Coordinates of N, CA and C in Angstrom, one line a residue:
M1 N 153.8 128.5 166.6 CA 153.7 129.7 165.8 C 154.5 130.8 166.5
R2 N 154.5 130.9 167.8 CA 155.3 131.9 168.5 C 156.8 131.8 168.3
Q3 N 157.2 130.5 168.3 CA 158.6 130.2 168.1 C 159.0 130.7 166.7
F4 N 158.2 130.3 165.7 CA 158.4 130.7 164.3 C 158.5 132.3 164.2
L5 N 157.6 133.0 164.8 CA 157.6 134.4 164.7 C 158.9 135.0 165.4
S6 N 159.3 134.4 166.5 CA 160.5 134.8 167.2 C 161.8 134.6 166.3
F7 N 161.9 133.4 165.7 CA 163.0 133.2 164.8 C 163.0 134.1 163.5
F8 N 161.8 134.3 163.0 CA 161.6 135.2 161.8 C 162.0 136.6 162.2
S9 N 161.6 137.1 163.4 CA 161.9 138.5 163.8 C 163.4 138.6 164.0
I10 N 164.0 137.7 164.6 CA 165.5 137.7 164.8 C 166.2 137.7 163.4
G11 N 165.8 136.9 162.5 CA 166.3 136.8 161.2 C 166.2 138.1 160.4
L12 N 165.0 138.7 160.5 CA 164.7 139.9 159.8 C 165.6 141.0 160.4
L13 N 165.7 141.1 161.7 CA 166.5 142.1 162.4 C 168.0 141.9 162.0
L14 N 168.4 140.7 161.9 CA 169.8 140.4 161.5 C 170.0 140.8 160.1
G15 N 169.1 140.5 159.2 CA 169.2 140.9 157.8 C 169.2 142.4 157.6
V16 N 168.4 143.2 158.3 CA 168.4 144.6 158.2 C 169.7 145.2 158.7
L17 N 170.2 144.6 159.8 CA 171.5 145.0 160.4 C 172.7 144.7 159.5
F18 N 172.6 143.6 158.8 CA 173.7 143.3 157.8 C 173.7 144.2 156.6
I19 N 172.5 144.6 156.2 CA 172.4 145.5 155.0 C 172.8 146.9 155.4
K20 N 172.3 147.4 156.6 CA 172.6 148.8 157.0 C 174.1 148.9 157.4
S21 N 174.7 147.9 158.0 CA 176.1 148.0 158.4 C 177.1 147.6 157.2
E22 N 176.5 147.3 156.0 CA 177.3 147.0 154.8 C 178.1 145.7 155.0
V23 N 177.7 144.8 155.9 CA 178.4 143.5 156.0 C 178.2 142.7 154.8
A24 N 177.0 142.8 154.1 CA 176.7 142.0 153.0 C 177.2 142.7 151.7
S25 N 178.0 143.8 151.8 CA 178.5 144.5 150.6 C 179.7 143.8 150.1
W26 N 179.7 143.4 148.8 CA 180.9 142.8 148.2 C 182.1 143.8 148.3
F27 N 181.8 145.1 148.1 CA 182.9 146.0 148.1 C 183.6 146.1 149.5
R28 N 182.8 146.0 150.6 CA 183.4 146.0 151.9 C 184.3 144.8 152.1
I29 N 183.8 143.6 151.7 CA 184.6 142.4 151.8 C 185.8 142.4 151.0
Y30 N 185.7 143.0 149.8 CA 186.9 143.1 148.9 C 187.9 144.0 149.6
E31 N 187.4 145.1 150.2 CA 188.3 146.1 150.9 C 189.0 145.4 152.1
M32 N 188.3 144.6 152.8 CA 188.8 143.9 153.9 C 190.0 143.0 153.5
F33 N 189.8 142.2 152.5 CA 190.8 141.3 152.1 C 192.0 142.0 151.5
Q34 N 191.9 143.3 151.1 CA 193.1 144.0 150.7 C 193.6 144.9 151.8
F35 N 193.1 144.7 153.0 CA 193.6 145.5 154.2 C 193.5 147.0 154.0
K36 N 192.5 147.5 153.3 CA 192.4 148.9 153.0 C 191.5 149.6 154.0
S37 N 190.7 148.9 154.8 CA 189.7 149.5 155.6 C 189.6 148.7 156.9
F38 N 189.2 149.4 158.0 CA 189.0 148.8 159.3 C 187.5 148.3 159.5
H39 N 186.7 148.7 158.6 CA 185.2 148.6 158.7 C 184.8 147.1 159.1
M40 N 185.2 146.2 158.2 CA 184.8 144.8 158.5 C 185.5 144.2 159.7
Y41 N 186.8 144.6 159.9 CA 187.5 144.1 161.1 C 186.9 144.5 162.4
G42 N 186.4 145.8 162.4 CA 185.7 146.3 163.5 C 184.4 145.5 163.8
I43 N 183.6 145.2 162.7 CA 182.4 144.5 162.9 C 182.7 143.1 163.4
I44 N 183.7 142.4 162.8 CA 184.0 141.0 163.2 C 184.5 141.0 164.6
G45 N 185.3 142.0 165.0 CA 185.8 142.1 166.4 C 184.7 142.3 167.3
S46 N 183.8 143.2 167.0 CA 182.6 143.4 167.8 C 181.8 142.1 168.0
A47 N 181.6 141.4 166.9 CA 180.9 140.1 167.0 C 181.6 139.1 167.9
I48 N 182.9 139.1 167.8 CA 183.7 138.2 168.7 C 183.5 138.5 170.2
V49 N 183.6 139.8 170.5 CA 183.5 140.3 171.9 C 182.1 140.0 172.4
L50 N 181.1 140.2 171.5 CA 179.7 139.9 171.9 C 179.5 138.4 172.1
G51 N 180.1 137.6 171.2 CA 180.0 136.2 171.4 C 180.6 135.7 172.7
I52 N 181.8 136.3 173.0 CA 182.4 135.9 174.3 C 181.5 136.2 175.5
I53 N 180.9 137.4 175.5 CA 180.0 137.9 176.6 C 178.8 136.9 176.7
I54 N 178.2 136.6 175.5 CA 177.0 135.8 175.6 C 177.3 134.4 176.0
T55 N 178.4 133.8 175.5 CA 178.8 132.5 175.9 C 179.2 132.4 177.3
T56 N 179.9 133.4 177.9 CA 180.2 133.4 179.3 C 178.9 133.5 180.1
Y57 N 177.9 134.3 179.6 CA 176.6 134.4 180.3 C 175.9 133.0 180.4
F58 N 175.9 132.3 179.2 CA 175.3 131.0 179.2 C 176.0 130.0 180.1
K59 N 177.3 130.1 180.2 CA 178.1 129.1 181.0 C 177.9 129.3 182.5
Y60 N 177.7 130.5 182.9 CA 177.7 130.8 184.3 C 176.3 131.1 184.9
T61 N 175.3 131.0 184.1 CA 173.9 131.2 184.6 C 173.0 130.0 184.2
Q62 N 171.8 130.1 184.7 CA 170.9 129.0 184.4 C 170.0 129.4 183.2
A63 N 170.6 129.8 182.1 CA 169.9 130.2 180.9 C 169.2 129.0 180.3
K64 N 168.0 129.3 179.7 CA 167.2 128.2 179.1 C 166.9 128.6 177.7
D65 N 166.6 127.6 176.8 CA 166.3 127.8 175.4 C 164.8 128.0 175.3
F66 N 164.3 128.1 174.0 CA 162.9 128.3 173.8 C 162.0 127.2 174.4
S67 N 162.5 126.0 174.4 CA 161.6 124.9 175.0 C 161.8 124.8 176.5
G68 N 162.5 125.6 177.1 CA 162.6 125.6 178.6 C 163.8 124.7 179.1
K69 N 164.6 124.1 178.2 CA 165.7 123.3 178.6 C 166.9 124.2 178.9
D70 N 167.7 123.7 179.9 CA 169.0 124.4 180.2 C 169.9 124.4 179.0
I71 N 170.6 125.6 178.8 CA 171.6 125.7 177.7 C 172.9 125.2 178.4
I72 N 173.5 124.1 177.8 CA 174.7 123.6 178.4 C 175.8 123.7 177.3
I73 N 176.9 124.3 177.5 CA 178.0 124.4 176.6 C 179.1 123.4 177.0
E74 N 179.2 122.3 176.3 CA 180.2 121.3 176.6 C 181.6 121.9 176.4
P75 N 182.6 121.6 177.2 CA 184.0 122.0 177.0 C 184.6 121.3 175.8
K76 N 185.4 122.0 175.1 CA 186.1 121.5 173.9 C 187.5 121.2 174.2
D77 N 188.1 120.3 173.4 CA 189.6 120.1 173.5 C 190.3 121.3 173.0
K78 N 191.3 121.7 173.6 CA 192.1 122.8 173.1 C 193.1 122.3 172.1
G79 N 193.3 123.2 171.1 CA 194.2 122.8 170.0 C 194.5 123.9 169.1
F80 N 195.6 123.9 168.4 CA 196.0 125.0 167.5 C 195.7 124.6 166.0
T81 N 196.1 123.3 165.7 CA 196.0 122.9 164.3 C 194.6 122.9 163.7
R82 N 193.7 122.4 164.5 CA 192.3 122.3 163.9 C 191.7 123.6 163.7
Y83 N 192.0 124.6 164.6 CA 191.4 125.9 164.4 C 192.1 126.6 163.2
M84 N 193.4 126.4 163.1 CA 194.1 127.0 161.9 C 193.6 126.4 160.6
V85 N 193.5 125.1 160.5 CA 193.1 124.5 159.3 C 191.6 124.9 159.0
G86 N 190.8 124.8 160.0 CA 189.4 125.2 159.8 C 189.2 126.7 159.4
G87 N 190.0 127.6 160.1 CA 190.0 129.0 159.8 C 190.5 129.3 158.4
I88 N 191.6 128.6 157.9 CA 192.1 128.9 156.6 C 191.1 128.4 155.5
I89 N 190.5 127.2 155.7 CA 189.5 126.7 154.7 C 188.3 127.7 154.7
F90 N 187.8 128.1 155.9 CA 186.7 129.1 155.9 C 187.1 130.4 155.2
G91 N 188.2 130.9 155.5 CA 188.7 132.2 154.9 C 188.9 132.1 153.4
L92 N 189.4 131.0 152.9 CA 189.6 130.8 151.5 C 188.2 130.7 150.8
G93 N 187.3 130.0 151.4 CA 185.9 129.9 150.8 C 185.2 131.3 150.8
W94 N 185.4 132.1 151.9 CA 184.9 133.4 152.0 C 185.5 134.3 150.9
A95 N 186.8 134.2 150.8 CA 187.5 135.1 149.8 C 187.0 134.7 148.4
L96 N 186.9 133.4 148.1 CA 186.5 133.0 146.8 C 185.0 133.4 146.5
A97 N 184.2 133.2 147.5 CA 182.7 133.5 147.2 C 182.4 135.0 147.4
G98 N 183.1 135.7 148.2 CA 182.8 137.1 148.4 C 181.8 137.3 149.5
A99 N 181.4 136.2 150.2 CA 180.4 136.3 151.3 C 180.5 135.1 152.2
C100 N 180.2 135.3 153.4 CA 180.2 134.2 154.4 C 178.7 133.7 154.5
P101 N 178.4 132.6 155.1 CA 177.0 132.1 155.1 C 175.9 133.1 155.5
G102 N 176.1 133.9 156.5 CA 175.0 134.8 157.0 C 174.6 135.8 155.9
P103 N 175.6 136.5 155.4 CA 175.2 137.5 154.3 C 174.7 136.9 153.0
M104 N 175.0 135.6 152.8 CA 174.5 134.9 151.5 C 173.0 135.0 151.6
Y105 N 172.4 134.7 152.7 CA 170.9 134.7 152.8 C 170.3 136.1 152.8
V106 N 171.1 137.0 153.3 CA 170.7 138.4 153.3 C 170.7 138.9 151.9
L107 N 171.7 138.6 151.1 CA 171.8 139.0 149.7 C 170.6 138.3 148.9
L108 N 170.3 137.0 149.2 CA 169.2 136.4 148.6 C 167.9 137.1 148.8
G109 N 167.7 137.5 150.1 CA 166.5 138.3 150.4 C 166.5 139.7 149.8
S110 N 167.7 140.2 149.4 CA 167.8 141.5 148.8 C 167.5 141.5 147.3
G111 N 167.4 140.3 146.7 CA 167.1 140.2 145.3 C 168.2 139.8 144.4
F112 N 169.4 139.4 145.0 CA 170.5 138.9 144.1 C 170.3 137.4 144.0
I113 N 169.2 137.0 143.4 CA 168.8 135.6 143.4 C 169.7 134.7 142.6
S114 N 169.9 134.9 141.4 CA 170.6 133.9 140.5 C 172.0 133.7 141.0
S115 N 172.8 134.8 141.2 CA 174.2 134.7 141.6 C 174.3 134.1 143.0
I116 N 173.5 134.4 143.9 CA 173.6 133.9 145.3 C 173.2 132.5 145.4
L117 N 172.2 132.1 144.6 CA 171.8 130.7 144.6 C 173.0 129.8 144.2
V118 N 173.8 130.2 143.3 CA 175.0 129.5 143.0 C 176.0 129.4 144.2
L119 N 176.1 130.5 144.9 CA 177.0 130.5 146.1 C 176.4 129.6 147.2
I120 N 175.1 129.7 147.4 CA 174.5 128.8 148.4 C 174.6 127.3 148.0
F121 N 174.5 127.0 146.8 CA 174.7 125.7 146.3 C 176.1 125.2 146.6
G122 N 177.1 126.1 146.3 CA 178.5 125.8 146.6 C 178.8 125.6 148.0
A123 N 178.1 126.4 148.9 CA 178.3 126.3 150.3 C 177.7 124.9 150.8
L124 N 176.6 124.6 150.3 CA 176.0 123.3 150.6 C 176.9 122.1 150.2
L125 N 177.4 122.3 149.0 CA 178.4 121.3 148.4 C 179.6 121.2 149.3
G126 N 180.1 122.3 149.8 CA 181.3 122.3 150.7 C 180.9 121.6 152.0
T127 N 179.7 121.9 152.5 CA 179.3 121.2 153.8 C 179.2 119.7 153.6
F128 N 178.7 119.3 152.4 CA 178.6 117.9 152.1 C 180.0 117.3 152.0
A129 N 180.9 118.0 151.4 CA 182.3 117.5 151.3 C 182.9 117.3 152.7
Y130 N 182.6 118.3 153.6 CA 183.1 118.3 155.0 C 182.6 117.0 155.6
G131 N 181.3 116.7 155.4 CA 180.7 115.6 156.0 C 181.4 114.3 155.6
L132 N 181.8 114.2 154.3 CA 182.5 113.1 153.8 C 183.9 112.9 154.4
L133 N 184.6 114.1 154.6 CA 186.0 114.1 155.0 C 186.2 114.3 156.5
R134 N 185.1 114.4 157.2 CA 185.1 114.8 158.6 C 186.0 113.9 159.5
K135 N 186.0 112.6 159.2 CA 186.8 111.7 160.0 C 188.3 111.8 159.8
K136 N 188.6 112.3 158.6 CA 190.0 112.4 158.3 C 190.6 113.8 158.7
L137 N 189.8 114.7 159.1 CA 190.3 116.0 159.4 C 190.6 116.1 160.9
P138 N 191.5 117.0 161.3 CA 191.8 117.2 162.8 C 190.7 117.8 163.5
H139 N 190.2 117.2 164.5 CA 189.1 117.7 165.4 C 189.6 117.7 166.8

């Protein structure tokens, strides 16, 4: 129960943060893809810097997860092609849908139920297609 409340609290905080910072705003995403505003690029850049700091912290400390196990980040093979192909596919899906996976659930919680359920279904379908094509894609 404690673990559920922790995850629920973090999800609720993230949802409020996404709504207040307008990350889940279709207008802001549209503005970003037209290079008209720095708003979304600033938020994405801040998230990248925060991710680098947290990942570095996990790599060089004895951080543990909720169950008390050590958090171990396995090293990945370096490569350019796989990141470019994955980034382009993700970006195209984001541009077509108007939302990335995190804000989809925030918009669902905000009451945009019918339109967002279609997007979530599309995202799940894309994930299923990735699972089928995974062995043929560069990793």
